[in-house]
Amino acid sequence: MNAMPPVEVKTTNPAVLAFVEEARALFKPENVRWCNGTKWEYQELLKSLVDAGTAQWLNPAKRPNSILVRSDPADVARVEDQTFICSRSKDDAGPTNNWAGPDEMKRTLAQLYDGAMAGRTMYVVPYSMGPIGSPIAGIGVMVTDSAYAVANMHIMTRVGDRVLAALGQSTDFVRGLHTVGYPLASPSAADVPWPCNKTKYISHFPETREIWSYGSGYGGNALLGKKCHALRIASVKARDEGWMAEHMLILKLTNPEGRVKYVAAAFPSACGKTNLAMLVPTIPGWKAETLGDDICWMKFGADGRLYAINPETGFFGVAPGTSNESNLNAMKTLHANIIYSNVALTDDGDVWWEGMSEPPAPAIDWMRRSWTPGSGRPAAHPNARFTAPAAQCPVIAKEWEDPAGVPIDAILFGGRRASVVPLVSEALSWRHGTFLGSIMASEKTAAAAGKVGELRRDPMAMLPFCGYHMGDYFQHWITVGEKGGSKMPKIFYVNWFRKSPEGKFLWPGYAENSRVLKWIFERCEGTAGAVDTPIGKLPAEGALDLNGLNIAPGALSELLRVDRDGWRTELPSIREHFATFGAKLPAALNEELDALGQRLG
Ligand code: OXD
Ligand code: MN
């Protein structure tokens, strides 16, 4: 992995040079490699991963230029219990984040960091979140000893010399330190296929815009541009500067007359965001295209509207459950140039995961063991991932890299709720929408360590990603709404997962969600009917386009039923949830809660 020579340093920026030099002095790598972002560099990275035994090439006839990586079984997901917001004041991290004082955390990590890259290459990765030079974009410089992380950063962000050129002499960049925490006695010492450390820290220093990550090479722990920068650090920057950094997909909808609306949508991890971002509408004449599947940065434009960019250039999607039926466009995106992590390997050198197709026989599971269908254990890890270039998506919108961003018409919130929450409702106002976002709840999935199935409140799907006190975050939403006034997007709350008393999904979901998107589009146009209910505006009779949909009798009325009892029962748990934010809970949200209670009667 140390075969690559150092390349020319393409910056004279003293802040960047000092940052890299300090990192080198601390980590003590064998050598330093400045990444230039070229495709040759990417190919070298893949080759080094294969040479090191971390990855293997997939059958080029099946998946050209694609690799399969298997991680250590103890390093498979974001480690939320080891994720810290190290603001100067504990109160700024709030009740939903782990906190440690910045000096104390830096002392702890500096000890772990000392010599942690011995025998390895330290890669310097300058990256831009968002189109280079866009007024909405932001720059980071990350150092890491993981070629896997660098290769992923190549797909997920814009990397290299052009980023340093755009940064110029500015000191406005996020500083990221990352090591897998597995030093080698010498560059030729035997390595393990997936170096990592059982001690893990994902620490953020919001005031100084720094990220210090230790011990994990997987996903959001190691691809620092993603959750760490684009959400945790960016949410703080957004609060300070009056914009929004959100855990949202961005979707473009075009109606049969050619009119366009842009929708941003927040769902907790692994709730079908990537599927929604790429859906193929089932209603004739409607078109959906994607701009992003995970993160959305929004700033006010000169016209007072919110303009959004996708800060990323790739999809780091959950593989299990992805199929031609659930997400045909993702499957088409995945044909070549992909990094697969922790999926299964078929005997013809292709990949497989649960829910993709009929199980292959035999296969090699994600832990490199032979596997046969019916063996009682999954072949792919539930949080197995694909890293895919967004540009390969057949429905990527032409404006996805527009530096100006796209004006957002509607914001959707949603989660997995078997009961209580209807298929769709429209918020009565921005403030009511903020309230709905603040009480979002979902049944837990495999994207984070923890017990699957439990209900957890995940406000705006930002619970693991908000870099400051969530009470202040809610206030930021309200403040931004006041600033934007009538030009703010309309807010909707959706739930594709409502079940019958027998436990069957009532709504077919996936592509059929386009019917709900159509209603949302037409609400933005002012043409679709809605009825006022205590929980918001619901589709009027006949307003939801169900032409050609085979849905069980009674299912629709259940999907759109306002479950007054269910909501009343939920009020105390909302109060309890709000109480966790103490004095920082905006009064406006308590007022919304009281108003909901009154409307429910
Ligand atoms: C993700 C997540 O990886 O939300 O996108 O966990
Ligand atoms: Mn996500």
XYZ file of C-alpha atoms and ligand atoms in Angstrom:
608
model
C 0.000 0.000 0.000
C 3.036 2.202 0.122
C 3.882 1.785 -3.536
C 2.582 5.180 -4.527
C 5.196 7.922 -4.569
C 4.472 11.323 -3.066
C 3.136 13.663 -5.710
C 3.694 17.357 -6.177
C 2.165 19.595 -3.519
C -0.196 21.906 -5.367
C -0.754 24.553 -2.755
C 1.168 27.276 -0.995
C -1.704 27.867 1.421
C 0.114 28.147 4.776
C -2.918 26.921 6.742
C -3.182 23.757 4.648
C 0.559 23.117 4.748
C 0.696 23.628 8.499
C -2.278 21.324 9.038
C -0.679 18.558 6.982
C 2.695 19.017 8.646
C 1.162 18.799 12.121
C -0.703 15.666 11.110
C 2.481 14.122 9.745
C 4.395 14.912 12.918
C 1.669 13.310 15.007
C 0.838 10.225 12.950
C 4.442 9.539 11.854
C 3.542 7.829 8.565
C 6.118 6.173 6.353
C 5.264 8.649 3.604
C 2.782 11.321 2.615
C 0.747 11.312 -0.561
C -1.147 14.363 -1.762
C -4.149 13.170 -3.742
C -4.670 14.905 -7.063
C -8.102 13.462 -7.797
C -7.317 11.947 -11.196
C -8.833 8.739 -12.458
C -5.336 7.224 -12.603
C -4.988 7.871 -8.932
C -8.348 6.184 -8.329
C -7.208 3.127 -10.282
C -3.969 2.988 -8.309
C -5.969 3.086 -5.082
C -8.131 0.168 -6.181
C -5.059 -1.780 -7.191
C -3.386 -1.124 -3.862
C -6.514 -2.337 -2.052
C -6.475 -5.540 -4.090
C -2.727 -6.018 -3.559
C -3.206 -5.573 0.194
C -5.950 -8.222 0.292
C -8.552 -5.673 1.428
C -10.435 -5.956 -1.845
C -10.850 -8.252 -4.768
C -11.806 -7.491 -8.341
C -15.255 -8.603 -9.376
C -15.725 -10.442 -12.644
C -15.134 -7.697 -15.247
C -17.680 -9.268 -17.550
C -20.291 -8.785 -14.823
C -19.154 -5.658 -12.956
C -16.391 -3.863 -14.837
C -13.845 -1.974 -12.759
C -15.590 -2.857 -9.509
C -14.237 -4.251 -6.279
C -15.594 -6.126 -3.315
C -14.313 -5.159 0.112
C -15.005 -7.099 3.293
C -14.521 -5.234 6.549
C -13.662 -6.551 9.970
C -16.874 -7.903 11.588
C -16.298 -5.420 14.405
C -16.305 -2.487 12.000
C -19.523 -2.485 9.994
C -21.520 0.643 10.822
C -21.388 4.128 12.233
C -20.595 3.976 15.941
C -23.041 6.433 17.446
C -22.029 5.666 21.020
C -18.475 6.733 20.166
C -19.507 9.823 18.186
C -18.764 13.040 20.064
C -19.558 16.701 19.643
C -16.710 18.452 21.442
C -18.017 21.977 21.680
C -16.409 24.207 24.289
C -19.595 24.196 26.334
C -21.384 20.922 27.048
C -24.667 22.743 26.705
C -23.949 23.457 23.034
C -23.762 19.742 22.257
C -27.165 19.250 23.855
C -28.866 16.176 25.229
C -28.794 14.129 22.021
C -25.028 14.121 21.494
C -22.180 12.585 23.419
C -19.952 15.354 24.646
C -16.375 15.684 25.805
C -14.415 18.894 26.293
C -12.295 19.709 23.240
C -9.012 19.837 25.139
C -9.669 16.594 26.939
C -10.750 14.822 23.728
C -7.742 16.137 21.846
C -5.458 14.902 24.608
C -7.014 11.435 24.458
C -6.857 11.304 20.700
C -3.386 12.786 20.412
C -2.133 9.843 22.480
C -3.889 7.367 20.243
C -2.771 9.274 17.154
C 0.881 9.336 18.160
C 2.609 7.085 15.645
C -0.704 5.542 14.550
C 0.263 5.628 10.868
C 3.684 4.030 11.327
C 4.582 1.938 8.321
C 1.697 3.395 6.307
C 1.008 6.108 3.771
C -0.749 9.252 4.932
C -3.001 10.446 2.143
C -3.889 14.126 1.979
C -7.319 14.518 0.427
C -8.487 18.017 -0.481
C -12.199 17.756 -1.280
C -15.124 19.975 -2.091
C -18.608 19.294 -0.831
C -20.662 20.688 -3.704
C -19.687 21.969 -7.142
C -16.284 23.615 -6.928
C -16.705 27.348 -6.600
C -20.463 27.176 -5.869
C -21.515 29.753 -3.264
C -23.321 26.931 -1.479
C -20.335 24.515 -1.477
C -17.653 24.007 1.191
C -14.106 22.663 1.223
C -12.343 20.185 3.481
C -8.881 18.707 3.742
C -8.713 15.226 5.197
C -5.704 13.120 6.025
C -6.137 9.379 6.322
C -4.168 6.145 6.216
C -7.035 4.270 4.585
C -6.801 3.809 0.821
C -10.384 2.530 1.052
C -11.517 5.832 2.525
C -9.659 7.767 -0.178
C -11.140 5.666 -2.989
C -14.604 6.230 -1.518
C -13.924 9.965 -1.176
C -13.036 9.992 -4.886
C -16.528 8.741 -5.685
C -18.426 10.639 -3.013
C -16.789 14.083 -3.290
C -14.788 16.229 -5.682
C -11.152 15.534 -4.794
C -7.819 16.970 -5.795
C -5.809 19.846 -7.179
C -8.797 21.806 -8.467
C -10.082 21.959 -4.881
C -6.791 23.420 -3.646
C -6.927 25.914 -6.504
C -10.454 26.946 -5.501
C -9.412 27.245 -1.846
C -6.500 29.515 -2.717
C -5.129 31.087 0.447
C -8.387 30.847 2.383
C -8.434 29.308 5.852
C -12.116 28.416 5.484
C -11.823 24.643 5.234
C -12.786 21.753 7.480
C -9.786 19.910 8.878
C -10.237 16.141 9.070
C -7.886 13.643 10.717
C -8.563 9.963 10.225
C -6.637 6.838 11.037
C -7.684 3.227 11.250
C -5.457 2.974 14.335
C -3.373 -0.002 13.230
C 0.273 0.993 12.896
C 2.758 -1.379 11.292
C 6.191 -2.168 12.663
C 7.555 -1.471 9.182
C 6.130 -0.931 5.699
C 6.845 -4.562 4.868
C 5.302 -5.960 8.068
C 2.322 -8.267 7.628
C -0.955 -6.381 7.554
C -4.521 -7.572 8.081
C -7.084 -7.268 5.274
C -9.108 -4.675 7.180
C -7.004 -2.782 9.683
C -9.007 -1.082 12.415
C -8.938 -0.749 16.177
C -11.441 -1.879 18.761
C -11.159 1.568 20.312
C -13.107 4.011 18.188
C -13.752 7.755 18.343
C -15.575 9.953 15.855
C -15.042 13.401 17.328
C -16.152 16.769 16.042
C -14.915 20.170 17.128
C -17.625 22.438 15.775
C -16.107 25.778 16.769
C -12.816 25.059 15.024
C -14.430 23.044 12.209
C -12.330 19.953 12.878
C -13.045 16.222 12.720
C -10.838 13.667 14.470
C -11.726 10.063 13.720
C -9.970 7.003 15.096
C -10.188 3.246 14.835
C -12.845 2.638 12.161
C -12.481 2.424 8.401
C -16.171 2.002 7.590
C -18.694 4.362 6.051
C -19.534 7.588 7.794
C -16.801 6.964 10.383
C -14.136 7.203 7.705
C -15.581 9.121 4.730
C -15.300 12.350 6.626
C -16.922 14.467 3.918
C -20.253 12.787 4.471
C -21.898 12.694 7.894
C -19.043 14.345 9.809
C -18.476 17.333 7.541
C -21.614 17.720 5.419
C -23.954 17.276 8.384
C -22.388 17.596 11.847
C -19.892 20.387 11.136
C -21.964 21.953 8.343
C -25.088 22.131 10.531
C -23.144 24.369 12.925
C -21.733 26.470 10.099
C -25.238 26.734 8.630
C -26.631 27.949 11.950
C -23.857 30.527 12.246
C -24.308 31.740 8.668
C -28.099 31.463 8.214
C -28.477 28.475 5.894
C -29.459 24.788 6.232
C -27.449 21.555 6.114
C -29.929 18.693 6.129
C -30.111 14.911 5.913
C -32.273 15.015 2.773
C -32.491 13.624 -0.724
C -33.203 16.024 -3.581
C -35.683 15.039 -6.277
C -36.875 16.777 -9.441
C -40.458 16.175 -10.531
C -41.774 17.085 -13.949
C -45.491 16.908 -14.716
C -46.947 15.990 -18.110
C -47.120 19.695 -19.033
C -43.362 20.007 -18.422
C -43.609 22.034 -15.217
C -40.950 21.267 -12.603
C -40.845 21.125 -8.805
C -37.888 20.294 -6.614
C -38.458 18.286 -3.470
C -36.108 17.646 -0.549
C -36.930 14.780 1.812
C -35.619 13.689 5.192
C -35.938 10.091 6.364
C -33.950 8.294 9.030
C -31.183 6.005 7.790
C -32.260 3.000 5.738
C -35.898 4.071 5.275
C -35.804 4.024 1.485
C -34.340 7.451 0.781
C -32.201 6.192 -2.076
C -35.216 4.380 -3.509
C -37.358 7.508 -3.357
C -34.574 9.619 -4.843
C -34.529 7.400 -7.951
C -38.106 6.276 -8.272
C -39.769 5.606 -11.611
C -43.264 7.101 -11.461
C -46.117 4.759 -12.254
C -48.391 7.607 -13.339
C -48.301 8.215 -17.086
C -46.546 11.374 -18.230
C -44.771 12.096 -14.933
C -41.007 12.172 -14.668
C -38.807 11.937 -11.577
C -35.079 12.626 -11.637
C -32.562 12.660 -8.862
C -30.127 15.293 -7.646
C -29.041 13.549 -4.473
C -29.967 10.726 -2.142
C -28.663 11.733 1.288
C -27.573 15.295 2.005
C -28.887 18.689 1.000
C -27.396 22.122 1.626
C -29.760 25.044 1.144
C -29.023 28.748 1.020
C -31.254 31.692 0.268
C -30.980 32.954 -3.305
C -31.291 36.576 -4.417
C -35.020 35.985 -4.979
C -35.508 34.977 -1.336
C -36.113 31.301 -2.092
C -34.101 28.383 -0.725
C -31.668 26.921 -3.267
C -30.273 23.436 -2.751
C -27.194 21.534 -3.809
C -26.206 17.960 -3.230
C -22.769 18.307 -1.631
C -21.857 14.769 -2.716
C -21.019 13.182 -6.066
C -21.902 9.599 -5.257
C -24.321 7.306 -3.518
C -23.211 5.360 -0.463
C -26.329 3.231 -0.423
C -27.519 0.304 1.658
C -27.329 -2.724 -0.643
C -29.725 -5.229 1.011
C -33.243 -4.664 -0.257
C -32.056 -2.943 -3.434
C -33.473 -4.742 -6.469
C -34.909 -4.119 -9.906
C -38.289 -3.898 -8.219
C -37.352 -1.577 -5.353
C -34.886 0.603 -7.258
C -34.270 -0.142 -10.912
C -32.274 3.039 -11.421
C -29.909 2.193 -8.575
C -29.419 -1.276 -10.053
C -28.585 0.324 -13.400
C -26.185 2.736 -11.664
C -24.399 -0.237 -10.128
C -23.289 -1.862 -13.381
C -19.633 -0.671 -13.261
C -17.057 1.364 -11.310
C -18.507 0.451 -7.933
C -17.004 -0.215 -4.526
C -19.078 -2.906 -2.840
C -18.624 -3.323 0.898
C -19.736 -6.391 2.867
C -22.001 -7.878 0.208
C -21.852 -11.550 -0.796
C -19.789 -12.926 -3.686
C -21.336 -15.363 -6.158
C -19.397 -18.209 -7.709
C -19.237 -16.351 -11.025
C -17.538 -13.371 -9.421
C -20.587 -11.147 -9.105
C -22.217 -9.606 -6.035
C -25.419 -10.531 -4.252
C -27.382 -9.384 -1.239
C -30.646 -10.214 0.460
C -33.591 -8.875 -1.489
C -31.694 -8.509 -4.767
C -32.967 -11.632 -6.545
C -33.321 -15.345 -6.003
C -30.466 -16.457 -3.723
C -27.441 -17.815 -5.595
C -26.012 -21.185 -4.694
C -23.370 -21.366 -3.490
C -21.881 -18.023 -2.509
C -19.266 -16.544 -0.196
C -20.793 -14.427 2.553
C -19.517 -11.055 3.716
C -17.360 -12.808 6.326
C -15.616 -14.841 3.601
C -17.359 -18.071 4.597
C -19.101 -20.361 2.152
C -22.816 -19.799 2.191
C -25.855 -21.568 0.840
C -29.457 -20.348 0.757
C -31.403 -21.470 3.770
C -28.318 -21.473 5.972
C -30.175 -19.219 8.375
C -27.736 -16.331 8.262
C -27.593 -13.435 5.835
C -25.035 -13.586 3.044
C -24.588 -9.809 3.014
C -24.271 -7.724 6.160
C -27.530 -5.759 6.713
C -25.497 -2.542 6.443
C -23.598 -3.690 3.340
C -23.075 -0.778 0.992
C -22.389 0.246 -2.563
C -20.394 3.348 -3.381
C -21.514 4.518 -6.794
C -20.778 7.588 -8.931
C -23.934 9.732 -9.093
C -23.162 10.610 -12.715
C -23.841 6.951 -13.640
C -27.433 7.147 -12.460
C -29.712 6.969 -15.502
C -32.096 9.498 -13.946
C -29.586 12.026 -12.675
C -31.073 15.476 -13.349
C -29.118 17.636 -15.773
C -28.848 20.430 -13.206
C -27.436 18.235 -10.461
C -24.086 20.010 -10.562
C -25.449 23.514 -11.119
C -23.438 25.744 -8.762
C -26.523 27.913 -8.244
C -28.504 24.966 -6.875
C -32.208 24.366 -7.454
C -35.124 26.167 -5.768
C -36.873 23.850 -3.307
C -40.679 23.762 -3.489
C -41.461 21.102 -0.900
C -39.802 19.417 2.045
C -40.886 15.936 3.097
C -40.410 14.284 6.430
C -41.032 10.601 6.997
C -40.122 7.512 8.911
C -41.130 3.926 9.402
C -44.370 3.935 11.373
C -46.580 0.862 11.451
C -49.454 2.882 12.917
C -50.774 6.370 13.766
C -49.071 8.382 10.992
C -51.096 8.608 7.756
C -49.747 8.114 4.238
C -49.351 11.850 3.715
C -50.309 15.123 5.335
C -49.413 18.720 4.619
C -48.265 20.956 7.422
C -50.474 23.932 8.230
C -47.511 26.302 8.157
C -43.696 26.293 8.245
C -43.866 26.375 12.014
C -46.260 23.421 12.122
C -43.972 21.643 9.654
C -41.021 22.289 11.929
C -43.067 20.754 14.734
C -43.797 17.668 12.601
C -40.099 17.351 11.787
C -39.183 17.723 15.435
C -41.381 14.788 16.487
C -40.450 12.442 13.635
C -40.046 8.886 14.817
C -39.004 5.683 13.177
C -38.430 2.065 13.905
C -34.670 1.470 14.147
C -32.756 -0.036 11.214
C -29.333 -1.553 10.699
C -27.502 1.617 9.560
C -26.356 2.260 13.101
C -25.278 -0.121 15.799
C -28.201 -0.980 18.143
C -31.420 -2.961 18.368
C -33.458 -3.148 15.165
C -37.205 -2.456 15.470
C -37.293 -0.121 18.483
C -39.077 3.185 17.960
C -36.857 6.177 18.245
C -37.615 9.848 17.748
C -35.320 11.190 15.105
C -36.087 14.885 14.557
C -35.627 15.853 10.898
C -33.648 12.558 10.608
C -30.817 14.567 12.169
C -30.566 12.899 15.559
C -27.176 11.296 14.850
C -26.036 14.167 12.657
C -26.845 17.490 14.308
C -23.614 19.088 15.460
C -25.178 21.216 18.188
C -28.031 21.410 20.683
C -31.192 20.196 18.983
C -33.278 22.800 20.794
C -31.167 25.458 19.073
C -31.490 23.524 15.831
C -35.288 23.684 16.059
C -35.007 27.403 16.735
C -32.800 27.726 13.663
C -35.551 26.119 11.576
C -38.071 28.582 12.949
C -35.747 31.552 12.381
C -34.981 30.509 8.814
C -38.723 30.113 8.210
C -39.369 33.609 9.483
C -36.693 34.948 7.178
C -38.074 33.140 4.111
C -41.711 33.868 4.947
C -44.128 32.960 2.172
C -41.247 31.872 -0.060
C -40.396 28.893 2.113
C -41.111 25.397 0.779
C -44.318 23.693 1.870
C -43.730 20.894 4.368
C -45.284 17.416 4.170
C -45.132 14.344 6.389
C -45.262 10.941 4.688
C -45.352 7.358 5.900
C -45.073 4.524 3.382
C -44.977 1.916 6.145
C -48.412 1.941 7.794
C -49.649 -1.574 8.472
C -53.037 -3.248 8.847
C -53.955 -4.757 12.223
C -52.792 -8.070 10.706
C -49.346 -6.572 10.154
C -49.519 -6.200 6.364
C -48.225 -3.065 4.631
C -51.237 -1.084 3.453
C -49.425 0.887 0.770
C -47.392 -0.710 -2.027
C -44.670 1.938 -1.689
C -41.650 2.228 -3.993
C -42.661 3.466 -7.463
C -46.265 3.939 -6.325
C -45.056 6.688 -3.998
C -45.145 8.819 -7.152
C -48.885 9.124 -6.534
C -48.188 10.873 -3.270
C -45.513 13.007 -4.957
C -48.087 14.033 -7.567
C -50.446 15.242 -4.843
C -47.583 17.132 -3.221
C -46.628 18.695 -6.570
C -50.214 19.753 -7.135
C -50.526 21.145 -3.620
C -47.522 23.344 -4.450
C -49.297 24.422 -7.633
C -52.471 25.051 -5.658
C -54.525 22.645 -7.745
C -55.007 19.502 -5.608
C -57.759 19.263 -3.002
C -57.070 18.869 0.710
C -59.148 18.634 3.845
C -58.218 20.182 7.156
C -57.786 17.696 9.972
C -56.364 18.096 13.480
C -52.984 16.796 12.285
C -52.710 18.772 9.049
C -54.145 18.809 5.559
C -54.904 15.405 4.075
C -55.772 14.583 0.452
C -59.426 15.333 -0.301
C -61.560 12.499 -1.583
C -60.333 11.693 -5.100
C -57.317 14.028 -4.890
C -54.814 11.189 -4.717
C -54.388 9.676 -8.187
C -55.107 5.958 -7.787
C -55.750 5.181 -11.459
C -54.535 1.725 -12.255
C -53.526 0.944 -8.696
C -54.687 -2.309 -7.247
C -55.160 -1.529 -3.603
C -57.140 -3.583 -1.097
C -60.599 -2.252 -0.293
C -60.509 -0.219 2.859
C -56.738 0.193 2.712
C -56.901 3.758 1.469
C -59.294 4.906 4.155
C -57.030 3.307 6.749
C -53.953 4.932 5.183
C -55.601 8.339 5.345
C -57.428 7.811 8.636
C -56.700 10.357 11.311
C -56.104 8.093 14.270
C -57.207 10.557 16.941
C -56.773 8.041 19.743
C -53.326 7.061 18.505
C -52.276 10.708 18.349
C -53.751 11.467 21.783
C -51.835 8.518 23.195
C -48.724 9.913 21.604
C -49.011 13.380 23.152
C -47.355 12.454 26.474
C -44.445 10.844 24.669
C -44.034 14.014 22.576
C -44.048 16.062 25.780
C -41.437 13.757 27.227
C -39.360 14.035 24.056
C -39.633 17.837 24.160
C -38.686 17.887 27.835
C -35.278 16.475 26.944
C -34.423 19.791 25.257
C -35.080 21.774 28.432
C -35.068 25.545 28.219
C -33.722 25.475 24.671
C -36.940 24.028 23.271
C -38.472 26.906 21.290
C -41.761 28.073 22.836
C -43.226 27.862 19.337
C -42.966 24.068 19.413
C -44.760 23.806 22.749
C -47.443 26.063 21.321
C -47.768 23.749 18.325
C -48.058 20.778 20.658
C -50.771 22.503 22.703
C -52.593 23.481 19.523
C -52.445 19.865 18.325
C -53.847 18.692 21.651
C -56.689 21.187 21.339
C -57.476 20.223 17.773
C -57.561 16.548 18.738
C -60.059 17.493 21.465
C -26.267 6.851 5.770
C -26.997 6.930 7.033
O -25.286 6.113 5.685
O -27.892 7.770 7.133
O -26.654 7.579 4.832
O -26.706 6.157 7.941
Mn -28.026 9.078 5.485
